[in-house]
Amino acid sequence: MDIFVLLTTMLVCFLIGMPIAYSLALAAIVGALWIGIPLEAVMLKVSDGVSKVAMLTIPFFVLAGAIMAEGGMARRLVAFADVLVGLTRLRGGLSIVNVLATTFLSGISGSAVADTSAIGSVMIPQMERSGYPRVFATNLTISSSVQALLVPPSHNAVLYSLATGGTISISALFVAGVFPGLLLGFSLILLCLVIAYRERHPAGNTVAAKDAVRITIDAAWGLITLVIILGGILGGVFTAIEAGAVACLWAFFVTMFIYRDYRWRDLPVLLHRTLRTVAMVMTLIACASAVGYIMALTQMPSKMTQFFLSISSNKYVILFLINILLLLLGTLVDMAPSILIATPILLPVMQNFGVDPVHFGMIMLLNLGIGLCHPPVGAILFVGCAVGKVSIEQVMRRIWPFYAVMFLVLMAVTYIPQISLWLPRQVLH
């Protein structure tokens, strides 16, 4: 009954349209009153939820990503990807450019929505002018942006680490996301090649050597951010938090003093948007911490474990069922609250079946990322449709091959743990 009261309060608040953070806070208060816990304990958990040093990772990487995404980096990465693809003269070259540019920007922005907006605004019109269907270009941009949820510096990997109570290293999650993210990008490139040869998409254009050198040098300044983030962490030069701080300083220097595409008077607006984003995320984390505390008191994780054990004792069956559950959750609830709500419930279940927490983090991020590409709350889908100037109905009719590829990658990441765990074990231990 305790669990029923907690979840019902939360669900009712969601259904009446109350903001998710407030829904979580109210559910924690009602749950505490029901089981007889003083409200002071709930308030202490709200405070504890945002008092961790690891929280600094979020504002640093959000700000660094915003500066680089809006400061001309997307256009330069598209041009650099075009240079690389132009060497091959492959049919469907621009679609491959789209995926590669998103891969590069994902390693800088850490945000799928930012990637969809930045890359889509450049690539979708360019692909349409070159003879690609606008809906295809939009679907590709939406799907490839899921890479940002996996590769470092994924903001959602930080949220997962915080949702585990800080027991899982942010650095381990960053490194673990490299191969799943690259696997998704490679799989989408293969799909692009198949569709290109079936629908006779145009071939890529070779860039003149003189222009190629100029474009590469121009893009290299931004790509150094990737080296700072991943190389610094892997090399043990600094922690994930320190990497975020250094990335902020480098992004500011490159954008304002080298590229000089961004105006100084626009910086306050960018900082204001960043602060709003960080404030929303922090409020969610604080309220979710209180809910997690009440869940622990009601023994929800152990009861969920018993429930899944009553269905099957086979780890692979349970993994498949949890994948289906997360796919459904991802379509109904936005990603950040989904991570904060589901992690304290499902992680103990997975650990009981011998699943590594870092591996489960990759499974969860990819599942919920696919949900962002699907209505009714698909943030990537909505941004992609707005940037591509196409309707959701048009996109949904043609996006199924991309869903199929993402699902196959999800199954590979789920049932081949080495995809997620090999690199962290090699470089962090």
XYZ file of C-alpha atoms in Angstrom, residues 5-411:
407
model
C 0.250 5.630 -2.513
C 3.654 6.944 -3.644
C 3.316 5.893 -7.291
C -0.343 6.874 -7.583
C 0.360 10.389 -6.298
C 3.198 10.725 -8.788
C 1.116 9.392 -11.695
C -1.896 11.603 -10.933
C 0.340 14.673 -10.813
C 1.861 13.720 -14.178
C -1.579 13.236 -15.732
C -2.951 16.608 -14.602
C 0.055 18.355 -16.149
C 1.919 19.377 -13.017
C 5.651 20.019 -13.674
C 7.624 16.823 -13.111
C 9.855 18.254 -10.378
C 6.822 19.397 -8.384
C 5.119 16.053 -9.000
C 8.111 14.258 -7.501
C 8.206 16.636 -4.516
C 4.504 16.203 -3.794
C 4.772 12.413 -4.131
C 7.651 12.401 -1.624
C 5.640 14.531 0.843
C 2.506 12.369 0.533
C 4.601 9.201 0.827
C 6.353 10.522 3.937
C 3.071 11.489 5.582
C 1.578 8.087 4.760
C 4.409 6.084 6.337
C 4.831 8.520 9.240
C 8.189 10.077 8.352
C 8.793 13.694 9.511
C 8.774 16.174 6.641
C 12.103 17.507 7.914
C 13.678 14.255 6.735
C 12.302 14.845 3.226
C 13.671 18.392 3.198
C 17.098 17.125 4.283
C 17.102 14.660 1.384
C 16.149 17.440 -1.029
C 19.142 19.422 0.236
C 21.471 16.410 0.159
C 20.465 15.672 -3.428
C 22.119 18.823 -4.767
C 25.015 19.187 -2.327
C 27.390 16.734 -4.023
C 30.602 18.018 -5.573
C 29.872 15.903 -8.674
C 26.996 18.298 -9.413
C 29.529 20.796 -10.756
C 29.919 18.574 -13.813
C 26.468 19.551 -15.071
C 26.803 23.375 -15.297
C 30.349 23.116 -16.693
C 29.451 20.773 -19.549
C 26.107 22.435 -20.275
C 27.846 25.803 -20.637
C 30.756 24.421 -22.699
C 28.343 22.638 -25.035
C 26.145 25.718 -25.436
C 29.106 27.941 -26.295
C 30.512 25.518 -28.871
C 27.147 24.606 -30.408
C 26.124 28.250 -30.893
C 29.552 29.677 -31.707
C 29.932 28.315 -35.242
C 31.280 24.888 -34.304
C 28.434 22.956 -35.993
C 29.064 24.571 -39.378
C 32.799 23.871 -39.182
C 32.278 20.260 -38.134
C 29.901 19.719 -41.057
C 32.534 21.125 -43.423
C 35.238 18.902 -41.891
C 33.037 15.804 -42.156
C 32.363 16.744 -45.786
C 36.133 16.755 -46.427
C 36.485 13.248 -44.955
C 33.522 11.788 -46.839
C 34.419 13.583 -50.087
C 37.576 11.467 -50.312
C 35.450 8.350 -50.861
C 32.922 9.698 -53.403
C 30.327 7.357 -51.887
C 26.708 7.516 -52.989
C 24.750 9.132 -50.174
C 27.824 11.065 -49.069
C 25.927 13.958 -47.486
C 23.949 11.590 -45.275
C 27.246 10.184 -43.992
C 28.461 13.757 -43.435
C 25.367 14.321 -41.287
C 26.163 11.326 -39.057
C 29.879 12.138 -38.757
C 29.238 15.800 -37.966
C 26.786 14.759 -35.259
C 29.364 12.326 -33.852
C 31.930 15.116 -33.597
C 29.493 17.609 -32.066
C 28.166 14.974 -29.639
C 31.625 14.753 -28.134
C 31.473 18.481 -27.418
C 27.856 19.354 -26.609
C 26.714 16.344 -24.555
C 23.134 17.196 -25.547
C 21.013 15.423 -28.167
C 18.607 18.358 -28.486
C 21.494 20.770 -29.095
C 22.928 18.438 -31.753
C 19.584 18.114 -33.513
C 19.149 21.882 -33.621
C 22.728 22.790 -34.564
C 23.401 20.058 -37.137
C 19.837 20.035 -38.475
C 19.813 23.758 -39.205
C 22.931 23.312 -41.357
C 22.501 19.844 -42.874
C 18.777 19.483 -43.604
C 18.563 22.439 -46.056
C 21.910 21.415 -47.586
C 20.768 17.823 -48.097
C 17.479 18.961 -49.630
C 19.302 21.242 -52.093
C 21.456 18.278 -53.104
C 18.445 16.089 -53.914
C 17.690 14.251 -50.663
C 14.096 14.058 -49.388
C 13.631 16.548 -46.541
C 11.898 13.912 -44.388
C 14.839 11.522 -44.819
C 17.293 14.263 -43.812
C 15.186 15.077 -40.741
C 14.885 11.433 -39.678
C 18.616 10.947 -40.034
C 19.391 14.050 -37.975
C 16.976 12.961 -35.229
C 18.363 9.410 -35.040
C 22.048 10.306 -35.171
C 21.596 12.857 -32.368
C 21.011 9.968 -29.932
C 24.803 9.523 -30.006
C 25.108 12.580 -27.756
C 23.347 10.675 -24.970
C 26.053 8.008 -24.978
C 29.427 9.545 -25.828
C 31.219 11.839 -23.366
C 30.379 14.398 -22.085
C 26.787 13.101 -21.948
C 24.788 15.157 -19.428
C 22.519 12.176 -18.855
C 25.439 9.934 -17.913
C 26.138 12.440 -15.128
C 22.492 12.220 -14.037
C 22.703 8.416 -13.968
C 25.792 8.597 -11.772
C 23.986 10.962 -9.397
C 20.883 8.742 -9.416
C 23.023 5.838 -8.183
C 24.017 7.966 -5.215
C 27.409 8.730 -6.712
C 28.512 5.093 -6.408
C 29.270 4.886 -10.146
C 32.150 6.968 -11.467
C 31.243 9.626 -14.031
C 34.572 8.967 -15.738
C 33.723 5.254 -16.081
C 30.351 6.120 -17.650
C 31.959 8.606 -20.042
C 34.495 6.027 -21.230
C 31.859 3.261 -21.386
C 29.733 5.328 -23.773
C 32.419 5.649 -26.457
C 31.919 2.300 -28.224
C 28.082 2.198 -27.947
C 27.941 5.721 -29.407
C 30.320 4.864 -32.243
C 28.430 1.623 -32.897
C 25.200 3.586 -33.282
C 26.864 6.052 -35.661
C 28.431 3.252 -37.736
C 25.105 1.394 -37.934
C 23.313 4.529 -39.144
C 26.017 5.029 -41.801
C 25.402 1.476 -43.053
C 21.661 2.207 -43.219
C 22.382 5.421 -45.155
C 24.459 3.479 -47.695
C 21.714 0.888 -48.182
C 19.033 3.561 -48.653
C 21.331 5.637 -50.888
C 21.915 2.808 -53.344
C 18.268 1.768 -53.272
C 16.909 5.295 -53.816
C 19.807 6.608 -55.935
C 20.937 9.396 -53.633
C 23.699 11.650 -55.019
C 27.378 10.871 -54.436
C 29.624 12.961 -52.199
C 31.721 15.750 -53.675
C 35.493 15.885 -53.423
C 36.774 19.033 -51.723
C 39.763 20.773 -53.314
C 43.034 20.136 -51.445
C 43.558 23.818 -50.635
C 40.064 24.157 -49.171
C 40.376 20.823 -47.347
C 43.484 22.002 -45.484
C 41.819 25.288 -44.509
C 38.640 23.547 -43.333
C 40.587 20.967 -41.316
C 42.640 23.629 -39.524
C 39.498 25.645 -38.845
C 37.690 22.638 -37.344
C 40.724 21.426 -35.389
C 40.327 24.176 -32.774
C 36.937 22.809 -31.795
C 37.983 19.168 -32.066
C 40.662 19.829 -29.460
C 37.732 20.008 -27.016
C 37.261 16.265 -27.594
C 40.902 15.684 -26.706
C 40.558 17.820 -23.582
C 37.475 15.954 -22.337
C 38.254 12.345 -23.227
C 42.045 12.471 -23.399
C 42.319 14.323 -20.105
C 40.090 11.826 -18.294
C 41.694 8.742 -19.865
C 45.178 10.075 -19.241
C 44.431 10.782 -15.601
C 45.270 14.451 -16.064
C 42.043 15.590 -14.424
C 38.673 14.352 -13.200
C 35.384 14.655 -15.086
C 34.560 17.823 -13.099
C 37.905 19.403 -13.914
C 37.500 18.356 -17.567
C 34.222 20.289 -17.661
C 35.836 23.410 -16.227
C 38.755 23.271 -18.681
C 36.356 22.583 -21.583
C 34.386 25.718 -20.602
C 37.484 27.910 -20.694
C 38.665 26.400 -23.997
C 35.213 26.707 -25.601
C 35.028 30.367 -24.568
C 38.528 31.085 -25.904
C 37.946 29.366 -29.266
C 34.491 30.866 -29.812
C 35.233 34.453 -28.806
C 38.875 34.890 -29.862
C 39.480 32.430 -32.738
C 36.156 31.848 -34.528
C 34.682 35.207 -33.480
C 31.270 34.306 -34.909
C 29.510 34.954 -31.612
C 28.819 38.502 -30.412
C 29.806 39.564 -26.920
C 26.405 41.141 -26.330
C 24.749 37.728 -26.892
C 26.704 36.083 -24.058
C 24.311 37.189 -21.270
C 21.413 35.549 -23.151
C 23.399 32.313 -23.527
C 24.331 32.354 -19.840
C 20.700 32.970 -18.894
C 19.552 29.957 -20.962
C 22.287 27.833 -19.420
C 21.314 28.859 -15.893
C 17.667 28.049 -16.592
C 18.618 24.591 -17.867
C 20.876 23.920 -14.890
C 18.231 25.169 -12.439
C 15.599 22.838 -13.917
C 17.956 19.864 -13.776
C 19.036 20.643 -10.204
C 15.425 20.958 -9.067
C 14.626 17.598 -10.649
C 17.605 15.959 -8.945
C 16.703 17.441 -5.561
C 13.090 16.274 -5.706
C 14.037 12.867 -7.143
C 16.446 12.357 -4.225
C 13.531 12.732 -1.817
C 11.450 10.231 -3.821
C 14.372 7.791 -3.861
C 14.592 8.070 -0.077
C 10.903 7.223 0.337
C 11.265 4.342 -2.152
C 14.113 2.923 -0.063
C 12.014 3.159 3.115
C 9.136 1.314 1.421
C 11.603 -1.375 0.223
C 10.506 -0.862 -3.363
C 13.807 -2.051 -4.951
C 13.757 -5.391 -3.110
C 10.073 -5.879 -3.914
C 10.727 -5.155 -7.587
C 13.514 -7.750 -7.518
C 11.136 -10.301 -6.048
C 8.558 -9.419 -8.709
C 10.974 -10.003 -11.584
C 12.251 -13.214 -9.977
C 8.654 -14.449 -9.877
C 8.487 -13.985 -13.658
C 11.821 -15.596 -14.525
C 15.242 -16.333 -13.062
C 16.895 -16.027 -16.485
C 19.014 -12.873 -16.684
C 18.515 -12.499 -20.442
C 14.736 -12.694 -20.173
C 14.760 -10.075 -17.414
C 17.034 -7.833 -19.502
C 14.597 -8.028 -22.402
C 11.616 -7.225 -20.157
C 13.394 -4.248 -18.622
C 14.319 -3.024 -22.094
C 10.647 -3.062 -23.053
C 9.743 -1.288 -19.802
C 12.361 1.431 -20.400
C 11.320 1.883 -24.026
C 7.742 2.500 -22.869
C 8.893 4.810 -20.065
C 11.040 6.772 -22.509
C 8.046 7.541 -24.711
C 5.928 8.757 -21.781
C 8.358 10.657 -19.513
C 11.255 12.931 -20.417
C 14.764 11.510 -20.077
C 16.101 13.269 -16.981
C 13.163 12.385 -14.682
C 13.067 8.858 -16.163
C 16.691 8.312 -15.138
C 16.167 9.782 -11.689
C 12.989 7.777 -11.036
C 13.889 4.429 -12.615
C 17.527 4.040 -11.560
C 16.933 3.547 -7.795
C 14.217 0.988 -8.628
C 15.799 -1.013 -11.439
C 19.523 -0.889 -10.657
C 19.227 -3.173 -7.579
C 17.229 -5.615 -9.720
C 19.975 -5.652 -12.356
C 22.739 -6.031 -9.769
C 20.861 -8.972 -8.290
C 21.098 -10.626 -11.720
C 24.792 -9.863 -12.017
C 24.579 -6.949 -14.461
C 27.378 -4.400 -14.081
C 25.990 -0.952 -13.092
C 28.056 0.773 -15.796
C 26.679 -1.645 -18.402
C 23.135 -1.033 -17.177
C 23.751 2.701 -17.454
C 24.445 2.337 -21.181
C 21.332 0.182 -21.597
C 19.199 2.781 -19.839
C 20.628 5.766 -21.741
C 20.104 4.128 -25.134
C 16.582 2.965 -24.268
C 15.471 6.361 -23.051
C 17.258 8.040 -25.957
C 15.136 6.070 -28.408
C 12.105 7.305 -26.465
C 13.154 10.897 -27.184
C 12.642 10.156 -30.893
C 9.025 9.084 -30.368
C 5.835 10.952 -29.373
C 4.230 12.020 -27.085
C 7.210 13.574 -25.237
C 10.004 13.059 -27.774
C 12.119 16.204 -27.375
C 14.532 15.267 -30.185
C 11.607 14.468 -32.491
C 9.901 17.818 -31.884
C 13.095 19.840 -32.323
C 13.985 17.887 -35.464
C 10.561 18.488 -36.996
C 10.748 22.196 -36.160
C 14.230 22.590 -37.654
C 13.395 20.426 -40.678
C 10.040 22.162 -41.224
C 8.168 18.866 -41.571
C 5.202 17.488 -39.642
C 5.447 14.783 -37.006
C 3.122 12.636 -39.119
C 5.483 12.822 -42.120
C 8.447 11.870 -39.960
C 6.697 8.989 -38.204
C 5.688 7.393 -41.506
C 9.352 7.119 -42.633
C 11.363 6.775 -39.421
C 10.860 3.031 -38.879
C 14.129 1.864 -40.557
C 16.007 4.183 -38.190
C 14.097 2.784 -35.199
C 15.005 -0.737 -36.354
C 18.708 0.133 -36.462
C 18.597 1.756 -33.021
C 16.785 -1.286 -31.607
C 19.399 -3.667 -33.068
C 22.168 -1.564 -31.520
C 20.252 -1.630 -28.224
C 20.115 -5.427 -28.340
